[in-house]
């Protein structure tokens, strides 16, 4: 851990922050970045998009699988932004 405190710090409400702000927070001791709002928003938008293109398709997988993939893309972007690409805990 880096920073002044000997406890892991969490950044809540990171949605909408510039990448440079996120990187600076991590450099100064943030060890977890919460991105739940962006993940939920991404899921909801993809579900709406898929249902809008084919409203008669009622199979959950027709919208849940594309939404899951969209969320994976968001997670990958955040992992890279936070410098955690290739790291495991």
Short mmCIF file of N, CA, C and O in Angstrom, two decimals:
data_model
loop_
_atom_site.label_atom_id
_atom_site.label_comp_id
_atom_site.label_asym_id
_atom_site.label_seq_id
_atom_site.Cartn_x
_atom_site.Cartn_y
_atom_site.Cartn_z
N UNK A 1 0.83 -1.19 0.00
CA UNK A 1 0.00 0.00 0.00
C UNK A 1 0.87 1.25 0.00
O UNK A 1 1.89 1.28 0.65
N UNK A 2 0.41 2.22 -0.74
CA UNK A 2 1.13 3.50 -0.70
C UNK A 2 0.24 4.55 -0.07
O UNK A 2 -0.95 4.36 0.06
N UNK A 3 0.81 5.63 0.29
CA UNK A 3 0.04 6.70 0.90
C UNK A 3 0.32 6.83 2.38
O UNK A 3 1.21 6.19 2.93
N UNK A 4 -0.44 7.65 3.05
CA UNK A 4 -0.23 7.97 4.45
C UNK A 4 -0.81 6.90 5.37
O UNK A 4 -0.24 6.57 6.40
N UNK A 5 -1.94 6.33 5.00
CA UNK A 5 -2.63 5.36 5.84
C UNK A 5 -2.20 3.94 5.52
O UNK A 5 -1.79 3.63 4.42
N UNK A 6 -2.35 3.06 6.50
CA UNK A 6 -2.03 1.65 6.33
C UNK A 6 -3.27 0.80 6.10
O UNK A 6 -3.30 -0.37 6.47
N UNK A 7 -4.29 1.39 5.53
CA UNK A 7 -5.52 0.66 5.20
C UNK A 7 -5.85 0.91 3.73
O UNK A 7 -5.52 1.97 3.19
N UNK A 8 -6.47 -0.06 3.08
CA UNK A 8 -6.85 0.17 1.69
C UNK A 8 -7.94 1.24 1.60
O UNK A 8 -8.87 1.25 2.41
N UNK A 9 -7.82 2.11 0.65
CA UNK A 9 -8.81 3.17 0.44
C UNK A 9 -9.63 2.88 -0.81
O UNK A 9 -9.11 2.37 -1.80
N UNK A 10 -10.93 3.23 -0.76
CA UNK A 10 -11.85 2.98 -1.86
C UNK A 10 -12.34 4.31 -2.40
O UNK A 10 -12.72 5.20 -1.64
N UNK A 11 -12.35 4.43 -3.73
CA UNK A 11 -12.91 5.61 -4.38
C UNK A 11 -14.34 5.29 -4.79
O UNK A 11 -14.59 4.45 -5.67
N UNK A 12 -15.29 5.91 -4.12
CA UNK A 12 -16.70 5.75 -4.45
C UNK A 12 -17.10 6.87 -5.39
O UNK A 12 -16.58 7.97 -5.31
N UNK A 13 -18.01 6.60 -6.29
CA UNK A 13 -18.50 7.64 -7.19
C UNK A 13 -17.50 8.05 -8.24
O UNK A 13 -17.33 9.23 -8.51
N UNK A 14 -16.86 7.09 -8.86
CA UNK A 14 -15.83 7.42 -9.85
C UNK A 14 -16.41 7.72 -11.23
O UNK A 14 -15.70 8.23 -12.10
N UNK A 15 -17.68 7.43 -11.45
CA UNK A 15 -18.29 7.68 -12.76
C UNK A 15 -18.18 9.16 -13.12
O UNK A 15 -18.48 10.03 -12.32
N UNK A 16 -17.71 9.40 -14.32
CA UNK A 16 -17.60 10.76 -14.81
C UNK A 16 -16.28 11.45 -14.51
O UNK A 16 -16.04 12.55 -14.99
N UNK A 17 -15.41 10.84 -13.73
CA UNK A 17 -14.11 11.44 -13.45
C UNK A 17 -13.15 11.21 -14.61
O UNK A 17 -13.19 10.18 -15.25
N UNK A 18 -12.29 12.20 -14.86
CA UNK A 18 -11.27 12.07 -15.89
C UNK A 18 -10.31 10.94 -15.55
O UNK A 18 -10.03 10.68 -14.37
N UNK A 19 -9.76 10.32 -16.59
CA UNK A 19 -8.79 9.25 -16.40
C UNK A 19 -7.60 9.72 -15.57
O UNK A 19 -7.10 8.99 -14.71
N UNK A 20 -7.17 10.95 -15.80
CA UNK A 20 -6.01 11.47 -15.06
C UNK A 20 -6.32 11.60 -13.57
O UNK A 20 -5.46 11.35 -12.72
N UNK A 21 -7.55 11.97 -13.24
CA UNK A 21 -7.95 12.07 -11.84
C UNK A 21 -7.92 10.68 -11.20
O UNK A 21 -7.42 10.52 -10.07
N UNK A 22 -8.41 9.69 -11.91
CA UNK A 22 -8.40 8.31 -11.40
C UNK A 22 -6.96 7.87 -11.15
O UNK A 22 -6.63 7.33 -10.09
N UNK A 23 -6.10 8.09 -12.13
CA UNK A 23 -4.69 7.69 -11.98
C UNK A 23 -4.03 8.39 -10.80
O UNK A 23 -3.27 7.79 -10.04
N UNK A 24 -4.31 9.67 -10.63
CA UNK A 24 -3.76 10.43 -9.50
C UNK A 24 -4.25 9.87 -8.17
O UNK A 24 -3.48 9.73 -7.22
N UNK A 25 -5.52 9.52 -8.11
CA UNK A 25 -6.07 8.93 -6.88
C UNK A 25 -5.35 7.62 -6.55
O UNK A 25 -4.98 7.38 -5.40
N UNK A 26 -5.13 6.80 -7.56
CA UNK A 26 -4.45 5.52 -7.35
C UNK A 26 -3.00 5.76 -6.90
O UNK A 26 -2.52 5.10 -5.97
N UNK A 27 -2.33 6.72 -7.52
CA UNK A 27 -0.96 7.05 -7.13
C UNK A 27 -0.88 7.53 -5.68
O UNK A 27 0.15 7.38 -5.02
N UNK A 28 -1.99 8.07 -5.18
CA UNK A 28 -2.02 8.61 -3.82
C UNK A 28 -2.69 7.68 -2.82
O UNK A 28 -3.06 8.13 -1.73
N UNK A 29 -2.83 6.41 -3.15
CA UNK A 29 -3.27 5.44 -2.16
C UNK A 29 -4.59 4.75 -2.37
O UNK A 29 -4.93 3.85 -1.61
N UNK A 30 -5.37 5.14 -3.36
CA UNK A 30 -6.63 4.44 -3.62
C UNK A 30 -6.31 3.05 -4.14
O UNK A 30 -5.52 2.89 -5.07
N UNK A 31 -6.91 2.02 -3.52
CA UNK A 31 -6.63 0.66 -3.95
C UNK A 31 -7.84 -0.04 -4.56
O UNK A 31 -7.73 -1.13 -5.09
N UNK A 32 -9.00 0.61 -4.51
CA UNK A 32 -10.21 0.06 -5.12
C UNK A 32 -11.01 1.22 -5.71
O UNK A 32 -11.22 2.24 -5.05
N UNK A 33 -11.45 1.04 -6.95
CA UNK A 33 -12.25 2.06 -7.63
C UNK A 33 -13.61 1.45 -7.94
O UNK A 33 -13.70 0.47 -8.69
N UNK A 34 -14.66 1.99 -7.37
CA UNK A 34 -16.00 1.47 -7.61
C UNK A 34 -16.57 2.06 -8.89
O UNK A 34 -16.54 3.28 -9.09
N UNK A 35 -17.09 1.18 -9.75
CA UNK A 35 -17.63 1.60 -11.04
C UNK A 35 -19.02 1.01 -11.29
O UNK A 35 -19.44 0.86 -12.43
N UNK A 36 -19.73 0.69 -10.23
CA UNK A 36 -21.03 0.03 -10.34
C UNK A 36 -22.05 0.82 -11.14
O UNK A 36 -22.80 0.24 -11.92
N UNK A 37 -22.09 2.12 -10.96
CA UNK A 37 -23.08 2.93 -11.68
C UNK A 37 -22.87 2.81 -13.19
O UNK A 37 -23.83 2.62 -13.94
N UNK A 38 -21.63 2.89 -13.63
CA UNK A 38 -21.35 2.79 -15.07
C UNK A 38 -21.70 1.39 -15.58
O UNK A 38 -22.23 1.25 -16.68
N UNK A 39 -21.42 0.36 -14.79
CA UNK A 39 -21.78 -1.01 -15.21
C UNK A 39 -23.29 -1.18 -15.32
O UNK A 39 -23.79 -1.74 -16.30
N UNK A 40 -24.03 -0.69 -14.34
CA UNK A 40 -25.49 -0.79 -14.38
C UNK A 40 -26.07 -0.01 -15.56
O UNK A 40 -26.97 -0.49 -16.25
N UNK A 41 -25.55 1.17 -15.79
CA UNK A 41 -26.01 2.01 -16.89
C UNK A 41 -25.74 1.33 -18.23
O UNK A 41 -26.60 1.31 -19.12
N UNK A 42 -24.55 0.76 -18.37
CA UNK A 42 -24.18 0.06 -19.60
C UNK A 42 -25.11 -1.11 -19.85
O UNK A 42 -25.58 -1.31 -20.98
N UNK A 43 -25.39 -1.89 -18.81
CA UNK A 43 -26.29 -3.03 -18.94
C UNK A 43 -27.67 -2.57 -19.41
O UNK A 43 -28.23 -3.09 -20.37
N UNK A 44 -28.20 -1.56 -18.73
CA UNK A 44 -29.55 -1.07 -19.04
C UNK A 44 -29.63 -0.54 -20.47
O UNK A 44 -30.57 -0.84 -21.21
N UNK A 45 -28.62 0.21 -20.88
CA UNK A 45 -28.62 0.77 -22.24
C UNK A 45 -28.56 -0.32 -23.30
O UNK A 45 -29.25 -0.25 -24.33
N UNK A 46 -27.76 -1.35 -23.06
CA UNK A 46 -27.64 -2.43 -24.04
C UNK A 46 -28.94 -3.22 -24.11
O UNK A 46 -29.40 -3.59 -25.19
N UNK A 47 -29.57 -3.48 -22.97
CA UNK A 47 -30.86 -4.18 -22.96
C UNK A 47 -31.89 -3.38 -23.76
O UNK A 47 -32.59 -3.93 -24.61
N UNK A 48 -31.97 -2.09 -23.52
CA UNK A 48 -32.91 -1.24 -24.27
C UNK A 48 -32.63 -1.27 -25.76
O UNK A 48 -33.55 -1.33 -26.57
N UNK A 49 -31.35 -1.21 -26.11
CA UNK A 49 -30.96 -1.22 -27.53
C UNK A 49 -31.41 -2.52 -28.20
O UNK A 49 -32.02 -2.50 -29.27
N UNK A 50 -31.11 -3.64 -27.58
CA UNK A 50 -31.44 -4.94 -28.17
C UNK A 50 -32.96 -5.15 -28.25
O UNK A 50 -33.48 -5.58 -29.28
N UNK A 51 -33.66 -4.82 -27.18
CA UNK A 51 -35.12 -4.96 -27.20
C UNK A 51 -35.74 -4.03 -28.23
O UNK A 51 -36.69 -4.40 -28.93
N UNK A 52 -35.19 -2.83 -28.35
CA UNK A 52 -35.70 -1.88 -29.34
C UNK A 52 -35.57 -2.37 -30.77
O UNK A 52 -36.42 -2.10 -31.62
N UNK A 53 -34.52 -3.14 -31.04
CA UNK A 53 -34.31 -3.68 -32.39
C UNK A 53 -35.21 -4.88 -32.69
O UNK A 53 -35.51 -5.15 -33.84
N UNK A 54 -35.60 -5.61 -31.65
CA UNK A 54 -36.43 -6.79 -31.84
C UNK A 54 -37.37 -6.97 -30.64
O UNK A 54 -37.18 -7.86 -29.82
N UNK A 55 -38.41 -6.15 -30.56
CA UNK A 55 -39.28 -6.17 -29.38
C UNK A 55 -40.10 -7.45 -29.21
O UNK A 55 -40.61 -7.72 -28.14
N UNK A 56 -40.21 -8.24 -30.26
CA UNK A 56 -40.99 -9.48 -30.18
C UNK A 56 -40.19 -10.65 -29.61
O UNK A 56 -40.76 -11.69 -29.29
N UNK A 57 -38.88 -10.51 -29.51
CA UNK A 57 -38.03 -11.57 -28.97
C UNK A 57 -38.06 -11.47 -27.45
O UNK A 57 -37.54 -10.51 -26.87
N UNK A 58 -38.64 -12.46 -26.80
CA UNK A 58 -38.79 -12.43 -25.35
C UNK A 58 -37.79 -13.32 -24.62
O UNK A 58 -37.87 -13.47 -23.39
N UNK A 59 -36.83 -13.89 -25.35
CA UNK A 59 -35.82 -14.73 -24.71
C UNK A 59 -34.85 -13.85 -23.93
O UNK A 59 -34.28 -12.90 -24.48
N UNK A 60 -34.67 -14.16 -22.67
CA UNK A 60 -33.78 -13.37 -21.83
C UNK A 60 -32.37 -13.33 -22.40
O UNK A 60 -31.71 -12.29 -22.37
N UNK A 61 -31.91 -14.44 -22.95
CA UNK A 61 -30.55 -14.49 -23.48
C UNK A 61 -30.35 -13.55 -24.66
O UNK A 61 -29.23 -13.13 -24.92
N UNK A 62 -31.43 -13.21 -25.35
CA UNK A 62 -31.28 -12.32 -26.51
C UNK A 62 -30.81 -10.93 -26.10
O UNK A 62 -30.17 -10.23 -26.89
N UNK A 63 -31.12 -10.51 -24.86
CA UNK A 63 -30.63 -9.21 -24.41
C UNK A 63 -29.62 -9.32 -23.27
O UNK A 63 -28.75 -8.47 -23.13
N UNK A 64 -29.70 -10.38 -22.47
CA UNK A 64 -28.80 -10.50 -21.32
C UNK A 64 -27.35 -10.77 -21.76
O UNK A 64 -26.42 -10.21 -21.18
N UNK A 65 -27.18 -11.62 -22.76
CA UNK A 65 -25.81 -11.92 -23.21
C UNK A 65 -25.12 -10.71 -23.84
O UNK A 65 -23.97 -10.42 -23.48
N UNK A 66 -25.77 -9.96 -24.74
CA UNK A 66 -25.12 -8.75 -25.25
C UNK A 66 -24.85 -7.72 -24.15
O UNK A 66 -23.82 -7.03 -24.17
N UNK A 67 -25.75 -7.62 -23.18
CA UNK A 67 -25.54 -6.67 -22.07
C UNK A 67 -24.35 -7.09 -21.23
O UNK A 67 -23.55 -6.25 -20.80
N UNK A 68 -24.22 -8.39 -21.00
CA UNK A 68 -23.07 -8.91 -20.25
C UNK A 68 -21.76 -8.60 -20.97
O UNK A 68 -20.78 -8.17 -20.35
N UNK A 69 -21.74 -8.77 -22.28
CA UNK A 69 -20.53 -8.46 -23.06
C UNK A 69 -20.20 -6.97 -23.01
O UNK A 69 -19.04 -6.59 -22.92
N UNK A 70 -21.22 -6.13 -23.06
CA UNK A 70 -21.00 -4.68 -22.95
C UNK A 70 -20.39 -4.32 -21.59
O UNK A 70 -19.49 -3.48 -21.51
N UNK A 71 -20.86 -5.00 -20.54
CA UNK A 71 -20.31 -4.77 -19.20
C UNK A 71 -18.86 -5.24 -19.13
O UNK A 71 -18.03 -4.59 -18.48
N UNK A 72 -18.56 -6.34 -19.78
CA UNK A 72 -17.17 -6.82 -19.81
C UNK A 72 -16.26 -5.79 -20.45
O UNK A 72 -15.13 -5.57 -19.99
N UNK A 73 -16.74 -5.15 -21.52
CA UNK A 73 -15.94 -4.11 -22.19
C UNK A 73 -15.65 -2.95 -21.24
O UNK A 73 -14.53 -2.44 -21.19
N UNK A 74 -16.65 -2.55 -20.48
CA UNK A 74 -16.47 -1.47 -19.49
C UNK A 74 -15.46 -1.91 -18.43
O UNK A 74 -14.54 -1.15 -18.08
N UNK A 75 -15.61 -3.12 -17.93
CA UNK A 75 -14.70 -3.62 -16.90
C UNK A 75 -13.27 -3.68 -17.43
O UNK A 75 -12.33 -3.28 -16.72
N UNK A 76 -13.08 -4.15 -18.65
CA UNK A 76 -11.74 -4.21 -19.24
C UNK A 76 -11.11 -2.81 -19.33
O UNK A 76 -9.93 -2.63 -19.05
N UNK A 77 -11.93 -1.85 -19.75
CA UNK A 77 -11.43 -0.47 -19.87
C UNK A 77 -10.99 0.06 -18.50
O UNK A 77 -9.93 0.67 -18.37
N UNK A 78 -11.79 -0.19 -17.46
CA UNK A 78 -11.44 0.27 -16.13
C UNK A 78 -10.21 -0.45 -15.58
O UNK A 78 -9.37 0.16 -14.91
N UNK A 79 -10.11 -1.73 -15.84
CA UNK A 79 -8.94 -2.49 -15.38
C UNK A 79 -7.67 -1.89 -15.99
O UNK A 79 -6.68 -1.68 -15.29
N UNK A 80 -7.73 -1.59 -17.27
CA UNK A 80 -6.57 -1.00 -17.95
C UNK A 80 -6.30 0.40 -17.39
O UNK A 80 -5.15 0.74 -17.10
N UNK A 81 -7.34 1.21 -17.25
CA UNK A 81 -7.18 2.57 -16.73
C UNK A 81 -6.54 2.58 -15.35
O UNK A 81 -5.69 3.42 -15.06
N UNK A 82 -6.91 1.62 -14.52
CA UNK A 82 -6.40 1.57 -13.14
C UNK A 82 -5.03 0.91 -13.05
O UNK A 82 -4.46 0.81 -11.96
N UNK A 83 -4.49 0.49 -14.17
CA UNK A 83 -3.16 -0.13 -14.16
C UNK A 83 -3.18 -1.54 -13.60
O UNK A 83 -2.15 -2.02 -13.13
N UNK A 84 -4.32 -2.19 -13.64
CA UNK A 84 -4.43 -3.54 -13.07
C UNK A 84 -4.42 -4.62 -14.16
O UNK A 84 -4.63 -5.79 -13.86
N UNK A 85 -4.18 -4.22 -15.40
CA UNK A 85 -4.15 -5.16 -16.51
C UNK A 85 -3.08 -6.23 -16.27
O UNK A 85 -1.92 -5.91 -16.03
N UNK A 86 -3.48 -7.48 -16.26
CA UNK A 86 -2.54 -8.58 -16.06
C UNK A 86 -2.25 -8.89 -14.60
O UNK A 86 -1.48 -9.79 -14.32
N UNK A 87 -2.85 -8.16 -13.69
CA UNK A 87 -2.61 -8.41 -12.26
C UNK A 87 -3.76 -9.24 -11.69
O UNK A 87 -4.90 -9.08 -12.07
N UNK A 88 -3.44 -10.10 -10.75
CA UNK A 88 -4.44 -10.91 -10.07
C UNK A 88 -4.20 -10.86 -8.58
O UNK A 88 -3.08 -10.74 -8.14
N UNK A 89 -5.27 -10.96 -7.83
CA UNK A 89 -5.19 -11.04 -6.36
C UNK A 89 -5.86 -12.27 -5.89
O UNK A 89 -6.79 -12.72 -6.36
#
